[in-house]
Coordinates of C-alpha atoms in Angstrom, one line a residue:
M640 CA -0.3 0.7 -0.3
D641 CA 2.7 2.5 0.6
L642 CA 4.8 2.0 -2.4
Q643 CA 1.0 2.1 -4.1
L644 CA 0.8 5.4 -2.8
E645 CA 4.3 6.6 -3.8
L646 CA 3.7 6.1 -7.2
V647 CA 0.7 8.7 -7.0
P648 CA 1.3 12.2 -8.3
F649 CA -0.2 15.1 -6.1
H650 CA 0.3 13.3 -3.4
Y651 CA 0.6 16.7 -1.2
Y652 CA -2.7 17.5 -2.7
N653 CA -4.6 14.2 -2.3
T654 CA -3.5 14.1 1.9
L655 CA -6.2 16.6 1.8
G656 CA -8.3 14.8 -0.5
F657 CA -8.2 17.8 -3.1
D658 CA -10.5 19.6 -0.9
V659 CA -9.8 23.5 -2.0
E660 CA -10.6 25.0 1.0
L661 CA -8.9 22.5 3.4
I662 CA -5.7 23.6 1.3
D663 CA -5.7 27.2 0.6
Y664 CA -6.0 27.0 4.9
I665 CA -2.9 24.7 4.9
D666 CA -0.8 27.3 2.7
H667 CA -2.6 30.5 3.4
V668 CA -3.0 30.9 6.8
D669 CA -0.5 31.3 10.4
D670 CA -2.6 29.9 13.1
S671 CA 1.2 29.2 14.5
I672 CA -0.8 32.0 17.4
V673 CA -3.1 28.9 18.4
L674 CA 0.3 27.4 19.5
E675 CA 1.7 30.1 21.0
K676 CA -1.6 31.6 22.8
I677 CA -3.0 27.8 24.1
K678 CA 0.7 25.7 24.9
P679 CA 0.9 27.6 27.1
L680 CA -1.9 26.3 29.6
Y681 CA -0.7 22.6 30.1
K682 CA 1.1 21.5 33.2
G683 CA 4.0 19.4 32.7
G684 CA 4.2 15.7 33.5
G685 CA 1.9 13.1 32.4
R686 CA 1.1 12.2 28.9
P687 CA 2.0 14.4 26.4
P688 CA -0.8 16.9 24.9
A689 CA -2.8 17.2 22.0
D690 CA -1.3 20.5 19.8
P691 CA -4.6 22.8 20.1
R692 CA -4.3 23.7 16.5
T693 CA -6.1 19.9 16.1
Y694 CA -8.7 21.7 18.5
F695 CA -8.9 24.7 16.8
R696 CA -9.3 23.4 13.3
M697 CA -11.8 20.5 14.6
H698 CA -13.8 23.4 15.3
Y699 CA -13.5 24.8 12.0
L700 CA -15.1 21.9 10.3
Y701 CA -17.6 22.3 12.5
F702 CA -18.4 25.7 11.4
T703 CA -17.7 25.7 7.6
M704 CA -18.7 22.1 6.8
P705 CA -22.6 22.4 6.3
E706 CA -23.0 18.2 6.7
I707 CA -21.7 18.8 10.4
T708 CA -24.1 19.5 13.1
S709 CA -22.8 18.6 16.4
F710 CA -19.5 18.2 17.7
R711 CA -20.3 14.2 18.7
Q712 CA -20.9 14.2 14.5
L713 CA -18.3 15.7 13.8
C714 CA -15.9 13.6 16.1
N715 CA -17.6 10.6 14.5
Q716 CA -16.6 11.7 10.8
L717 CA -13.1 11.7 12.0
I718 CA -13.1 8.0 13.3
N719 CA -14.8 7.1 10.0
P720 CA -12.0 5.6 8.2
K721 CA -12.8 7.5 4.8
N722 CA -12.0 10.9 5.8
Q723 CA -8.4 10.5 6.1
A724 CA -8.5 14.2 4.7
W725 CA -9.8 15.8 7.1
R726 CA -7.6 13.6 9.7
N727 CA -4.4 14.9 7.6
F728 CA -6.2 18.4 8.2
I729 CA -6.3 18.4 11.7
G730 CA -2.8 16.8 11.9
T731 CA -3.8 14.0 13.2
P732 CA -3.4 10.8 11.0
N733 CA -3.7 8.7 12.2
I734 CA -7.6 7.4 14.1
K735 CA -6.4 6.1 17.6
D736 CA -5.6 9.8 18.2
V737 CA -8.7 11.8 16.7
P738 CA -10.0 13.4 19.7
V739 CA -12.9 12.7 21.4
H740 CA -15.7 15.2 20.8
S741 CA -15.1 15.5 25.1
S742 CA -11.9 16.8 24.4
L743 CA -13.9 20.1 23.2
S744 CA -15.8 21.2 25.3
H745 CA -12.9 21.1 28.0
F746 CA -11.1 23.3 25.1
R747 CA -13.1 25.5 24.8
K748 CA -13.3 25.6 28.7
Y749 CA -10.0 25.9 29.5
V750 CA -9.7 28.6 27.0
T751 CA -10.8 31.8 28.3
P752 CA -12.8 34.6 25.7
E753 CA -9.6 36.6 26.0
L754 CA -7.3 34.3 24.7
F755 CA -9.6 33.5 22.2
Y756 CA -9.8 37.3 21.3
E757 CA -5.9 37.5 21.1
I758 CA -6.1 34.7 18.0
L759 CA -9.1 37.3 16.6
F760 CA -6.5 40.0 16.7
D761 CA -3.4 38.5 15.2
L762 CA -5.8 37.4 12.6
L763 CA -7.4 40.1 11.7
G764 CA -3.3 41.8 11.4
Q765 CA -2.5 39.0 9.4
A766 CA -6.4 40.2 6.8
L767 CA -4.8 44.2 7.6
K768 CA -1.8 43.1 5.3
L769 CA -3.9 42.0 2.4
D770 CA -4.2 44.7 0.0
D771 CA -7.9 46.3 0.0
F772 CA -9.5 43.7 2.0
L773 CA -10.5 44.8 5.5
Q774 CA -12.0 49.1 4.8
P775 CA -12.7 49.2 8.7
T776 CA -12.4 53.5 8.4
L777 CA -16.2 53.5 8.2
S778 CA -17.9 50.3 10.8
G779 CA -20.6 49.6 11.7
I780 CA -22.3 48.2 15.0
D781 CA -25.6 46.6 16.0
S782 CA -26.6 43.8 18.3
R783 CA -29.1 40.2 17.5
P784 CA -30.9 37.5 19.6
V785 CA -28.9 34.4 20.8
Y786 CA -31.3 32.0 21.6
A787 CA -30.1 30.0 24.7
H788 CA -30.2 26.0 24.3
V789 CA -33.1 26.0 27.4
N790 CA -35.8 23.2 27.8
G791 CA -39.1 24.4 29.2
Y792 CA -39.4 27.4 32.2
K793 CA -37.5 28.2 35.1
R794 CA -37.9 26.5 37.8
K795 CA -35.4 26.1 41.2
R796 CA -32.3 24.0 40.7
C797 CA -31.5 23.9 43.8
N798 CA -30.6 20.6 46.7
C799 CA -32.8 22.2 48.9
E800 CA -35.7 19.8 50.6
N801 CA -38.5 21.4 49.8
K802 CA -38.5 23.7 47.4
E803 CA -41.7 25.4 47.5
T804 CA -40.9 27.0 50.2
C805 CA -37.6 27.6 49.8
D806 CA -35.6 31.3 48.3
C807 CA -33.6 29.6 45.9
E808 CA -34.2 31.1 42.5
K809 CA -35.7 29.8 39.7
T810 CA -33.4 29.8 36.8
F811 CA -33.3 27.9 33.1
S812 CA -31.5 25.0 32.2
D813 CA -29.1 27.3 31.1
P814 CA -28.3 29.7 33.7
D815 CA -26.7 32.4 32.8
A816 CA -30.0 33.1 30.2
K817 CA -32.9 35.9 31.0
V818 CA -35.5 36.8 29.2
G819 CA -35.0 39.4 27.0
V820 CA -37.7 41.3 24.2
Q821 CA -36.6 41.9 20.3
R822 CA -37.9 43.6 16.9
N823 CA -41.7 42.5 16.4
K824 CA -40.2 40.7 12.4
A825 CA -43.2 38.4 10.4
N826 CA -42.9 34.6 11.8
Q827 CA -40.7 35.7 15.1
N828 CA -42.3 36.1 19.3
K829 CA -41.7 38.8 20.9
F830 CA -40.1 37.1 23.6
F831 CA -37.4 35.1 23.6
I832 CA -34.5 33.3 26.4
G833 CA -30.7 33.8 25.8
Y834 CA -28.3 36.3 25.3
R835 CA -27.8 39.4 22.9
K836 CA -24.9 39.7 20.7
H837 CA -23.5 43.3 20.0
S838 CA -20.9 43.2 17.2
I839 CA -18.4 46.1 15.4
V840 CA -18.9 45.3 11.9
C841 CA -16.4 46.3 9.2
P842 CA -17.0 46.3 5.4
T843 CA -15.0 44.6 3.0
P844 CA -15.3 43.8 -1.1
T845 CA -17.0 41.0 -0.6
G846 CA -19.7 41.9 2.4
P847 CA -19.6 43.1 6.1
V848 CA -17.5 40.8 8.6
V849 CA -17.4 41.1 12.4
L850 CA -14.3 42.5 14.1
L851 CA -15.1 42.0 16.9
S852 CA -18.2 41.3 19.7
I853 CA -19.8 41.1 23.7
I854 CA -22.4 38.6 24.7
L855 CA -24.4 40.2 27.3
P856 CA -28.0 39.6 29.0
P857 CA -30.5 40.8 26.5
D858 CA -32.1 43.2 29.1
T859 CA -28.5 44.8 28.9
A860 CA -29.0 48.3 27.2
D861 CA -27.2 48.9 23.7
I862 CA -26.0 52.6 24.8
D863 CA -24.2 50.6 28.0
V864 CA -22.1 48.4 25.4
L865 CA -21.0 51.6 23.2
L866 CA -18.1 51.9 25.3
P867 CA -16.9 48.8 25.9
L868 CA -16.8 47.4 22.5
V869 CA -14.8 51.1 21.5
E870 CA -12.7 50.0 24.1
K871 CA -12.0 46.2 22.8
L872 CA -11.4 47.5 19.3
N873 CA -8.4 49.4 20.9
Q874 CA -6.9 46.7 21.8
I875 CA -6.3 45.0 17.3
G876 CA -3.5 47.2 17.1
D877 CA -3.0 48.6 13.8
I878 CA -6.8 48.9 12.9
K879 CA -7.9 52.5 12.9
V880 CA -11.8 53.2 12.6
D881 CA -13.0 56.8 11.7
Y882 CA -16.7 56.5 11.9
L883 CA -18.7 54.1 14.0
A884 CA -22.8 54.2 11.7
A885 CA -25.0 53.4 14.5
D886 CA -28.5 52.9 15.3
L887 CA -31.2 55.1 17.7
G888 CA -30.4 52.6 20.3
Y889 CA -26.6 53.7 20.6
F890 CA -27.7 57.5 21.1
S891 CA -26.2 58.9 24.2
A892 CA -24.6 62.3 24.2
D893 CA -22.0 61.9 26.7
D894 CA -21.2 58.7 25.6
Q895 CA -20.6 59.9 21.4
V896 CA -19.0 62.6 22.9
E897 CA -16.5 60.2 25.2
T898 CA -15.6 58.3 22.0
L899 CA -14.7 61.3 20.0
L900 CA -12.3 62.9 22.8
E901 CA -10.6 59.5 24.5
H902 CA -10.8 57.3 21.5
D903 CA -10.8 59.2 18.4
V904 CA -14.1 57.4 16.9
A905 CA -17.3 59.6 15.6
V906 CA -20.1 57.4 16.5
V907 CA -23.0 58.3 13.4
T908 CA -26.4 58.3 14.6
D909 CA -29.9 59.6 13.4
F910 CA -31.6 61.4 16.3
K911 CA -35.1 60.8 18.3
K912 CA -38.0 62.0 17.8
N913 CA -38.0 63.8 21.2
T914 CA -34.7 65.4 20.9
V915 CA -34.7 69.0 21.9
I916 CA -33.0 70.4 18.2
P917 CA -30.6 73.9 18.8
E918 CA -32.5 77.3 17.6
T919 CA -29.9 77.6 15.4
C920 CA -31.2 74.0 13.1
S921 CA -34.3 73.8 11.0
P922 CA -37.1 71.0 11.8
D923 CA -35.0 67.5 10.0
G924 CA -31.6 69.1 12.9
K925 CA -29.2 70.8 9.4
P926 CA -28.0 74.6 11.2
E927 CA -29.2 77.9 9.2
C928 CA -27.6 80.9 10.0
E929 CA -30.2 83.7 11.3
E930 CA -32.1 84.3 8.0
G931 CA -33.4 81.0 7.7
H932 CA -30.9 79.6 5.1
A933 CA -29.4 75.9 5.6
L934 CA -25.8 75.9 5.7
I935 CA -23.2 74.2 3.9
W936 CA -21.0 72.0 5.8
D937 CA -17.3 72.1 5.0
G938 CA -15.7 70.4 7.6
F939 CA -14.8 69.3 10.9
D940 CA -12.0 70.2 12.8
R941 CA -10.9 67.6 15.2
E942 CA -8.0 69.5 17.1
T943 CA -10.4 71.9 18.2
H944 CA -13.5 70.0 17.8
T945 CA -15.2 72.5 15.7
S946 CA -17.7 71.5 13.1
W947 CA -17.7 74.8 10.6
F948 CA -20.3 75.9 7.5
N949 CA -20.3 78.2 5.1
G950 CA -23.3 79.7 3.4
D951 CA -25.1 79.0 0.8
E952 CA -23.7 82.2 -2.0
S953 CA -27.0 81.3 -4.2
K954 CA -29.2 82.8 -1.0
C955 CA -26.7 84.9 0.3
M956 CA -26.8 87.4 -2.9
S957 CA -30.0 88.9 -1.7
C958 CA -29.4 88.5 1.5
P959 CA -30.2 91.3 3.5
L960 CA -27.7 90.3 6.5
Q961 CA -24.4 89.7 3.3
A962 CA -22.7 92.9 4.6
S963 CA -22.1 91.7 8.3
C964 CA -22.3 87.8 7.9
D965 CA -19.3 86.2 8.0
K966 CA -20.8 83.5 5.8
Q967 CA -18.7 81.0 7.7
F968 CA -20.0 79.5 10.9
G969 CA -18.3 77.6 13.6
F970 CA -20.4 75.7 16.2
S971 CA -18.9 73.3 19.3
F972 CA -18.9 69.1 19.5
E973 CA -19.5 69.1 22.8
E974 CA -22.2 71.4 23.3
N975 CA -24.2 69.3 20.9
P976 CA -22.5 66.1 19.2
F977 CA -26.0 65.1 18.1
F978 CA -25.8 68.4 15.5
Y979 CA -22.5 69.3 15.3
G980 CA -20.5 66.0 15.3
P981 CA -17.9 64.9 12.7
V982 CA -20.7 63.9 10.4
P983 CA -23.5 66.0 11.3
Q984 CA -27.6 65.5 10.8
S985 CA -29.0 65.4 7.7
T986 CA -25.8 65.5 5.3
E987 CA -24.6 63.3 2.0
L988 CA -22.3 61.8 4.4
Q989 CA -24.5 60.7 6.8
G990 CA -27.0 59.3 4.5
R991 CA -24.1 56.9 3.1
M992 CA -22.9 56.1 6.1
L993 CA -26.7 54.6 7.8
R994 CA -27.3 53.4 4.7
Y995 CA -24.0 51.3 5.3
R996 CA -26.2 49.8 8.3
K997 CA -28.8 48.2 6.2
Q998 CA -25.6 45.8 5.0
V999 CA -25.1 45.2 8.9
E1000 CA -28.0 43.7 8.9
L1001 CA -28.1 41.6 6.4
A1002 CA -24.4 40.3 8.0
F1003 CA -26.5 39.6 10.7
A1004 CA -29.4 37.7 8.9
H1005 CA -26.5 36.3 7.3
E1006 CA -25.3 34.6 10.4
S1007 CA -28.2 33.7 12.5
N1008 CA -29.2 31.4 8.9
Q1009 CA -25.8 29.8 8.8
L1010 CA -26.4 28.9 12.8
D1011 CA -29.3 27.3 11.4
S1012 CA -27.7 25.5 8.7
V1013 CA -25.8 24.1 10.9
L1014 CA -27.4 23.5 14.3
R1015 CA -31.4 22.7 12.2
H1016 CA -32.5 25.0 14.5
K1017 CA -31.5 28.5 16.1
K1018 CA -30.6 27.9 19.4
V1019 CA -26.0 27.9 20.0
P1020 CA -25.0 24.7 21.5
V1021 CA -23.6 25.7 25.1
K1022 CA -24.4 27.2 28.3
T1023 CA -22.9 29.9 30.3
T1024 CA -22.0 33.9 29.4
K1025 CA -18.2 32.5 29.1
R1026 CA -19.1 29.6 26.8
V1027 CA -21.2 31.4 24.7
Q1028 CA -18.2 34.2 24.3
S1029 CA -16.0 31.8 23.4
F1030 CA -18.6 30.0 21.4
F1031 CA -18.9 33.7 18.9
I1032 CA -15.6 34.6 19.0
M1033 CA -14.6 31.3 17.8
R1034 CA -17.2 32.1 14.9
D1035 CA -16.2 35.4 13.7
T1036 CA -12.8 34.2 13.5
F1037 CA -13.3 31.4 11.2
R1038 CA -16.2 33.7 8.7
L1039 CA -13.0 36.0 9.1
I1040 CA -10.8 33.0 7.9
E1041 CA -13.4 32.2 4.8
R1042 CA -13.3 35.9 4.0
I1043 CA -9.5 35.8 3.7
I1044 CA -9.4 32.8 1.0
K1045 CA -12.2 33.9 -0.7
H1046 CA -10.6 37.3 -1.4
L1047 CA -7.0 35.7 -2.4
R1048 CA -8.5 33.4 -4.6
V1049 CA -9.4 36.4 -6.2
T1050 CA -6.7 39.4 -6.0
V1051 CA -3.6 37.1 -5.3
L1052 CA -4.0 33.6 -7.2
P1053 CA -4.6 32.5 -10.2
E1054 CA -8.0 32.0 -11.6
D1055 CA -8.1 29.1 -12.7
H1056 CA -6.9 27.9 -8.6
V1057 CA -9.4 25.8 -8.0
E1058 CA -10.4 24.8 -11.9
K1059 CA -6.2 23.6 -11.4
I1060 CA -7.2 21.2 -8.0
K1061 CA -10.2 19.6 -9.2
E1062 CA -8.8 18.6 -12.7
L1063 CA -5.6 17.4 -11.0
Q1064 CA -8.4 15.3 -8.3
M1065 CA -9.4 13.5 -11.5
Q1066 CA -6.5 13.3 -13.2
Q1067 CA -5.6 11.7 -10.2
V1068 CA -9.3 9.4 -10.2
E1069 CA -8.3 8.2 -13.6
Q1070 CA -4.7 6.7 -13.0
V1071 CA -6.1 4.9 -9.4
A1072 CA -8.8 3.6 -12.0
L1073 CA -6.1 1.7 -13.9
P1074 CA -5.7 -1.9 -14.3
L1075 CA -2.3 -3.6 -12.8
A1076 CA -0.2 -5.2 -15.5
V1077 CA -0.4 -8.7 -14.0

């Protein structure tokens, strides 16, 4: 058997089953950061531990292969003799070395969300080196519900003899899950049990991709998440977000001032109907001169935090105040950040930024549909906030890897890259099918 394998050409591609996704991952994704961050967690002595990249790549198969519906099924597939390519990919060619499904749970349990963040940020650093891929100047922020893996109503899960009279709190089977309210949409219940995922999303040529996410209880107000997300964003390193498009859930004057002054990130939102509009602005929030003529935005000075506007020359010609008017107006951002910010209300620039949020919502819908296609339902398969957080950091990481590979195929790899590998596969099939000489 060994002799036959040596006579077969294209051995490198054959070891990975001519699977283009696996081949491109091995060739173009550097996951050595996984070994660097996780190996110190192993204690010395005893049986040599498995390479943490094995567990990491097993999760990559789980999240990217639609035929895998559970971690238990993934391990069953890996010990199937016909799936040698998958075993070679995760680094365990021998069936006896394939980890059991419970070890995947231990892996996610003992590797903290902070370490998973560091792995994600390292891969984001690799993505930044690609030409015309990440475009973080304008990013978006949004949230979506995460349905917990619970069954039934709350009940007491204590060890008290009489649970009807004890003071113990009722909980779901997931102790951290809570009841939340979601937007009214077709074919959806108003209430759900679980968490809420808050994410910063960055545009790419192939659609938005998540930079980072935070999992919080569903009753947490969006505005309470804005500053923690921006602070976490600063940990990525070379990524610089100048503008963050958000909905009215993140509408807060104090937080918008702090994000700009402390973190140099301008939060762009619309304004609420009950917002007090300054006397110098029209009902739609656009600044006006003393005669009531709309002003033209001329830019924002980030050193003095002043938004500058010019008069409309077509209106100034007939204005009675033409002689005494400077035709240039400056408004302080700190006095009213909603109307005098880096992106004033009702400007064309603001309109384009808020329209970008539609793409962010589509990206969230796509993620929700993928979760549904993998699990056959929309419940996350892990429990407690820490584990759910790790689960979704890994989900964001593997979506980023998929986008990196897709971008490389368009910009770096030959146009017939995929077709060439398929052609090599067909050549191998033909050679193996040849009758052996007697």
